[in-house]
Short mmCIF file of C-alpha atoms in Angstrom, two decimals:
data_model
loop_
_atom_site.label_atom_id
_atom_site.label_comp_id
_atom_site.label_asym_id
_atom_site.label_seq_id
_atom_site.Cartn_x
_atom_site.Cartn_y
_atom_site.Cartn_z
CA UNK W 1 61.23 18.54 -16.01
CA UNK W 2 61.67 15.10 -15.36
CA UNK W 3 60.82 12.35 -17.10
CA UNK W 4 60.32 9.50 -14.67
CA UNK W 5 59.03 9.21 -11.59
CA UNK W 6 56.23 11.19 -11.77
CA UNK W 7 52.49 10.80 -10.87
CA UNK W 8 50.62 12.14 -13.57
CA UNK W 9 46.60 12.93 -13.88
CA UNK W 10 45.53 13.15 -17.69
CA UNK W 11 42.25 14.01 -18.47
CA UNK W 12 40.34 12.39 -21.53
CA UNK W 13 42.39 9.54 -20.92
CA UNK W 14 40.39 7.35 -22.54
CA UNK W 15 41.20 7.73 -26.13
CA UNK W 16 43.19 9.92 -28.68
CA UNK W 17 46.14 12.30 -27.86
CA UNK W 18 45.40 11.31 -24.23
CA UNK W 19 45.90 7.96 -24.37
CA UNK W 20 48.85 8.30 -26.44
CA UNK W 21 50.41 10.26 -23.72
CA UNK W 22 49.19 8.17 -21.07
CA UNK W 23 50.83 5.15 -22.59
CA UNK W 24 54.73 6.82 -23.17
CA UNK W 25 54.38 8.17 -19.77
CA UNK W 26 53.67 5.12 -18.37
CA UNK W 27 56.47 3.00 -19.83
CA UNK W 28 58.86 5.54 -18.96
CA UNK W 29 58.29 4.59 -15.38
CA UNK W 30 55.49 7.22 -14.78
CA UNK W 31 52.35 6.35 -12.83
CA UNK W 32 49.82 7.46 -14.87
CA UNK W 33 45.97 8.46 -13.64
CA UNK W 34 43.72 8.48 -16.61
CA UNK W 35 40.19 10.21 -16.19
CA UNK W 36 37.16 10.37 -18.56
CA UNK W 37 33.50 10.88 -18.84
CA UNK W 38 33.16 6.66 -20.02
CA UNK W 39 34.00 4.10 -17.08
CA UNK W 40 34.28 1.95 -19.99
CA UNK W 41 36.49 3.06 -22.35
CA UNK W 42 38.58 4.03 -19.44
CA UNK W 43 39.09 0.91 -18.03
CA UNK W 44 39.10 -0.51 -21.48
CA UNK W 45 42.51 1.83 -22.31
CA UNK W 46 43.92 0.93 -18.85
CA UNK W 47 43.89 -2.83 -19.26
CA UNK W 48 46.15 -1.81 -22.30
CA UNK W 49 48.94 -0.06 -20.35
CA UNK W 50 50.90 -0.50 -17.15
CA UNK W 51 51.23 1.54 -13.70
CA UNK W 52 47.99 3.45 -14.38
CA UNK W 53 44.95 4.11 -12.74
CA UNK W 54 41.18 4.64 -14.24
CA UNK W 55 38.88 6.85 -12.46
CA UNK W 56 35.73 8.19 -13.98
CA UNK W 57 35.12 11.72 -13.82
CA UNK W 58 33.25 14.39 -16.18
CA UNK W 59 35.33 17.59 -15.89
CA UNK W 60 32.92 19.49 -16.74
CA UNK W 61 30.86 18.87 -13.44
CA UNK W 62 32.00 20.61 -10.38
CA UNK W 63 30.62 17.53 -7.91
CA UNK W 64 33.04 15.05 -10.34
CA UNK W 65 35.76 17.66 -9.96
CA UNK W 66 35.68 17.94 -6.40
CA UNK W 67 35.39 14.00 -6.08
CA UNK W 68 38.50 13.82 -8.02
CA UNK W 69 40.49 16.35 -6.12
CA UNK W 70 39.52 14.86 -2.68
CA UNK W 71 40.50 10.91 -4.53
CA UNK W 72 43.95 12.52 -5.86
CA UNK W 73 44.64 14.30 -2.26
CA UNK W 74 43.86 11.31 -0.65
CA UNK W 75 45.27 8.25 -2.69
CA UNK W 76 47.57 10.04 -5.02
CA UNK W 77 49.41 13.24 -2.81
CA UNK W 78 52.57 12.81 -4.91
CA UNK W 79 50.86 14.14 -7.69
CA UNK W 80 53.08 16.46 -9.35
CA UNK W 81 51.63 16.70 -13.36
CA UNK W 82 48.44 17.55 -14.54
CA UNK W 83 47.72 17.05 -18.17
CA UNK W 84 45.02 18.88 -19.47
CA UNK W 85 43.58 17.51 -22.44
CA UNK W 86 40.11 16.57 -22.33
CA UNK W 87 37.87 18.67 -24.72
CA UNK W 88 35.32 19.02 -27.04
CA UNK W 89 34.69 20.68 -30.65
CA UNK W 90 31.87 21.51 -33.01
CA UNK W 91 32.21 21.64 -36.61
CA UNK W 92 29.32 23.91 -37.69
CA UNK W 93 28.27 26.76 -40.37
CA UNK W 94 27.66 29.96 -38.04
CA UNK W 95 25.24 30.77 -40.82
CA UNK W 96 23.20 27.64 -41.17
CA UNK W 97 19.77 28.40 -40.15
CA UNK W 98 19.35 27.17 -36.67
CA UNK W 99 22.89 26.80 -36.00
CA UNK W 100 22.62 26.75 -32.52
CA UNK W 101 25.71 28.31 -32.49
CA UNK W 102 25.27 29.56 -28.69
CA UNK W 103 24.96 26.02 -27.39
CA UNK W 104 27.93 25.03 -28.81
CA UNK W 105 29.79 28.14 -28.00
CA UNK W 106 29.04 27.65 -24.17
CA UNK W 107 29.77 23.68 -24.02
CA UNK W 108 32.94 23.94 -25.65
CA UNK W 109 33.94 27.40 -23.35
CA UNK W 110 33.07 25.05 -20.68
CA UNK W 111 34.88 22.11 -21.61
CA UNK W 112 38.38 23.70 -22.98
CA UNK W 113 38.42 26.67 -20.87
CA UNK W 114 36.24 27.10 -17.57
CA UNK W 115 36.74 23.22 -16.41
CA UNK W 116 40.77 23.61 -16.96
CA UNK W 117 40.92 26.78 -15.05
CA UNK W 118 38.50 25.17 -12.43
CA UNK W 119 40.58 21.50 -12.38
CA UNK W 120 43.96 23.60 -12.14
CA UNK W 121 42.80 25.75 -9.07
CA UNK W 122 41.80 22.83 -7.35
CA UNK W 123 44.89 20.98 -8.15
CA UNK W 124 47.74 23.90 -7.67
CA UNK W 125 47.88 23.14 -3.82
CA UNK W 126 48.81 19.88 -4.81
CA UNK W 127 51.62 20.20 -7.55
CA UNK W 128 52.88 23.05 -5.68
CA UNK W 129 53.96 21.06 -2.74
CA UNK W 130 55.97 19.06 -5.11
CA UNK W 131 59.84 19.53 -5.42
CA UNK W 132 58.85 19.39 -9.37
CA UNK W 133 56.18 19.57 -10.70
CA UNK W 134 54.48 20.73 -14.27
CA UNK W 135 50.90 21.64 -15.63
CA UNK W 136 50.56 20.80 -19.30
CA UNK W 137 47.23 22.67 -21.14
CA UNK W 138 46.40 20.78 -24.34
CA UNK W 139 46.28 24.19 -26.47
CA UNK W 140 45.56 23.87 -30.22
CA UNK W 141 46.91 25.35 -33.71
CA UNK W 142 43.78 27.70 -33.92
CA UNK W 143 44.70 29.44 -30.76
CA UNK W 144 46.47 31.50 -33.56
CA UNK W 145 44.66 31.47 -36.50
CA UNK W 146 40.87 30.49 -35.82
CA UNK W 147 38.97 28.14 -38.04
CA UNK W 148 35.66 29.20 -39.71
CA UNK W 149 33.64 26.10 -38.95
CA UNK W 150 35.14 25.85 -35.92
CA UNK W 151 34.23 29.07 -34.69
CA UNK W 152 33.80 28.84 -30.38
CA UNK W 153 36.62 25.66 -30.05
CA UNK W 154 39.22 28.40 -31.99
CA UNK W 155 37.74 30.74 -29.30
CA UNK W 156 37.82 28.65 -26.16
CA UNK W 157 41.57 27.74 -26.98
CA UNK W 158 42.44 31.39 -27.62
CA UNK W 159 41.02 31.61 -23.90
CA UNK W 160 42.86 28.62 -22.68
CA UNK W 161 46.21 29.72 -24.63
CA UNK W 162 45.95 33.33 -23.05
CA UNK W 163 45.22 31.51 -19.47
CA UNK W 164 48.27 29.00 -19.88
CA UNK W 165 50.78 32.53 -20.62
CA UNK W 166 49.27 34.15 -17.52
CA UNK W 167 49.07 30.97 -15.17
CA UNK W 168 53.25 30.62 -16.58
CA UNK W 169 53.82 34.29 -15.22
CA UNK W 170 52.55 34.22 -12.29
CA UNK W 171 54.16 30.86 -11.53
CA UNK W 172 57.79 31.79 -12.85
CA UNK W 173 57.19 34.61 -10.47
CA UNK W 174 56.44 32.77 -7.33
CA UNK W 175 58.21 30.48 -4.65
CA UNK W 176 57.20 27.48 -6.36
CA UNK W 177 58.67 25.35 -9.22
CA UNK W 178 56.04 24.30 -11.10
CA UNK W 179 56.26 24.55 -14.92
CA UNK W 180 53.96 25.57 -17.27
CA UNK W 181 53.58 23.82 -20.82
CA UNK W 182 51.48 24.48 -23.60
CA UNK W 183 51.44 21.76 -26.24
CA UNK W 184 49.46 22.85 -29.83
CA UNK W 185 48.80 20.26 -31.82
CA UNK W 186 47.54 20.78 -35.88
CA UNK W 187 44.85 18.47 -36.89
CA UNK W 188 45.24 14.89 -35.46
CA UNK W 189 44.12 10.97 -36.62
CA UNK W 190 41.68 10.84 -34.16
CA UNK W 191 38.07 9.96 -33.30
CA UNK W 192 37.85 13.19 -31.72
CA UNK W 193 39.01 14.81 -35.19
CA UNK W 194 37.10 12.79 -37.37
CA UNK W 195 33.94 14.84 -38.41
CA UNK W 196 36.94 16.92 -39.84
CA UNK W 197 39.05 15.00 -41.33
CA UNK W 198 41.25 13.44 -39.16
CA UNK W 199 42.18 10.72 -41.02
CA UNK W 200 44.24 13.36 -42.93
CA UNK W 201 45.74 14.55 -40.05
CA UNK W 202 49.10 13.30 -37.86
CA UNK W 203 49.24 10.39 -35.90
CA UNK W 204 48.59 11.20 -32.09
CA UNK W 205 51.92 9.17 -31.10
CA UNK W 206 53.62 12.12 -32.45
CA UNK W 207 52.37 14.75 -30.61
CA UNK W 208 52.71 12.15 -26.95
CA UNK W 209 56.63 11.87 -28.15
CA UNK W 210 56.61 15.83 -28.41
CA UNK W 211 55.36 16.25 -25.67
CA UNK W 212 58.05 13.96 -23.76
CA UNK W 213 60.69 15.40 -25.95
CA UNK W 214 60.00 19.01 -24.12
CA UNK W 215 60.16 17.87 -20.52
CA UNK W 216 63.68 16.65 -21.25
CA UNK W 217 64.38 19.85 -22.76
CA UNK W 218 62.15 22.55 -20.57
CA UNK W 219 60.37 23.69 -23.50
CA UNK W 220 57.12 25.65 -22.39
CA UNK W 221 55.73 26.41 -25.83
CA UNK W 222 55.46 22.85 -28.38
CA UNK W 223 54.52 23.56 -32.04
CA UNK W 224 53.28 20.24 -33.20
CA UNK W 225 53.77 19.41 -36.88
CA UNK W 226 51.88 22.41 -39.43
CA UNK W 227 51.36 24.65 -36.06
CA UNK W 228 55.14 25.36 -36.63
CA UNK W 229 54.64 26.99 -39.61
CA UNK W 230 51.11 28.65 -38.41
CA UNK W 231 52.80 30.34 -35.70
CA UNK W 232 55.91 31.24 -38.05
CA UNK W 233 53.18 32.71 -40.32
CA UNK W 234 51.31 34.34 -37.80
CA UNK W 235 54.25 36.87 -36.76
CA UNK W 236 55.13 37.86 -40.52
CA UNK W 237 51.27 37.70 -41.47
CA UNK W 238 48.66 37.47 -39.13
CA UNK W 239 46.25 37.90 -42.35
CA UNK W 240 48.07 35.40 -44.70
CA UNK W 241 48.21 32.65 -41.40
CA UNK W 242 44.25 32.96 -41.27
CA UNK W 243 43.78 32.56 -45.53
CA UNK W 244 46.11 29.51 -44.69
CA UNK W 245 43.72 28.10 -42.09
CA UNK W 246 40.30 28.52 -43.93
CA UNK W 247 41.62 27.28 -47.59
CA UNK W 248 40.09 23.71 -47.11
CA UNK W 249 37.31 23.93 -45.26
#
């Protein structure tokens, strides 16, 4: 996959891992079209970077979705990456009295599954009129080894990692040439991450330059960081990979 030259929508833009990759993209000669829940913040991170566009949109909303889509076909029809990322996690005791754990469960399904699968149906018509094009799902290291107080986001990217395999499939298998890639990132220095400890976690630029690194190289799977040695531990000990997971929190 190229590197330059591309138009590229990233969800939850705005801040974080998005960002990040917004701003490599976007000096590597990339226009880049950022898209968030906050008008604010967005056009708050896009007076900090070059060649990119701000437009507000909740993903979660089908109306927002569809005013995107009809935006992108219209202003942007060179669109040839979507990236994925936006989402949402609860950190919660599935035991606490009054839990809610339901609530949680469904806005996070929502969020990191049901919205990507909705955003990338909408979009496909798009990308695949593209010589090249690629769909990158912002997957996570619990997609292998779920997380006890993060019970439904472990679930919801076990969803979306399952989705990304099949969407890969059935793409490799068709007429058209655009790539699927799955980038998994362990605990990250975020705001996002921060109820959690993300202060302990890797810096975000990382997993951007990671990402980058595997276009150049066509590399559909990206184990950021610990995930690495997650997966590695999954295969030889799917029991010992989950002790590993759930021995600090």
């Amino acid at each position: 996959m190229k590197t330059s030259k591309n138009t590229i929508l990233v969800t939850g833009g705005g801040s974080g891992i998005g960002f990040e990759i917004a701003k490599l993209f976007s000096q590597n000669d990339n226009h880049v079209i950022i898209t968030g829940r906050s008008e604010e913040k967005l056009k708050k991170a896009a007076s900090q970077l070059t060649n990119v566009t701000a437009i507000a949109a909740d993903i979660t909303k089908e109306e927002d979705i569809n005013s995107l889509v009809q935006r992108i076909t219209k202003d942007f029809p060179n669109l040839n990456v979507l990236i994925n990322n936006a989402g949402n996690a609860s950190y919660y005791d599935v035991l606490a009295p009054n839990a809610d754990a339901f609530s949680k469960a469904s806005d996070e399904i929502n969020t990191n599954y049901l919205s990507i699968v909705r955003l990338t149906e909408k979009l496909l018509p798009v990308l695949n009129s593209q010589p090249e094009a690629a769909i990158v799902n912002v997957s996570s290291i619990v997609a292998f080894a779920p997380n006890k107080v993060l019970i439904s986001y472990s679930a919801s990217k076990a969803a979306l990692h399952s989705y990304t395999l099949s969407l890969r499939i059935a793409l490799e298998r068709s007429s058209f040439s655009t790539q699927v890639y799955e980038i998994m990132p362990p605990l990250v220095n975020t705001e996002f991450s921060k109820e959690i400890g993300g202060e302990n976690g890797i810096s975000p630029e990382v997993v951007a330059q990671d990402l980058f690194n595997a276009f150049k190289e066509n590399h559909f799977e990206i184990h950021v960081g610990q995930t690495a040695d997650i997966y590695q531990l999954s295969l030889a000990s799917p029991k010992d990979a989950l002790l590993a997971m759930n021995s600090q929190s």
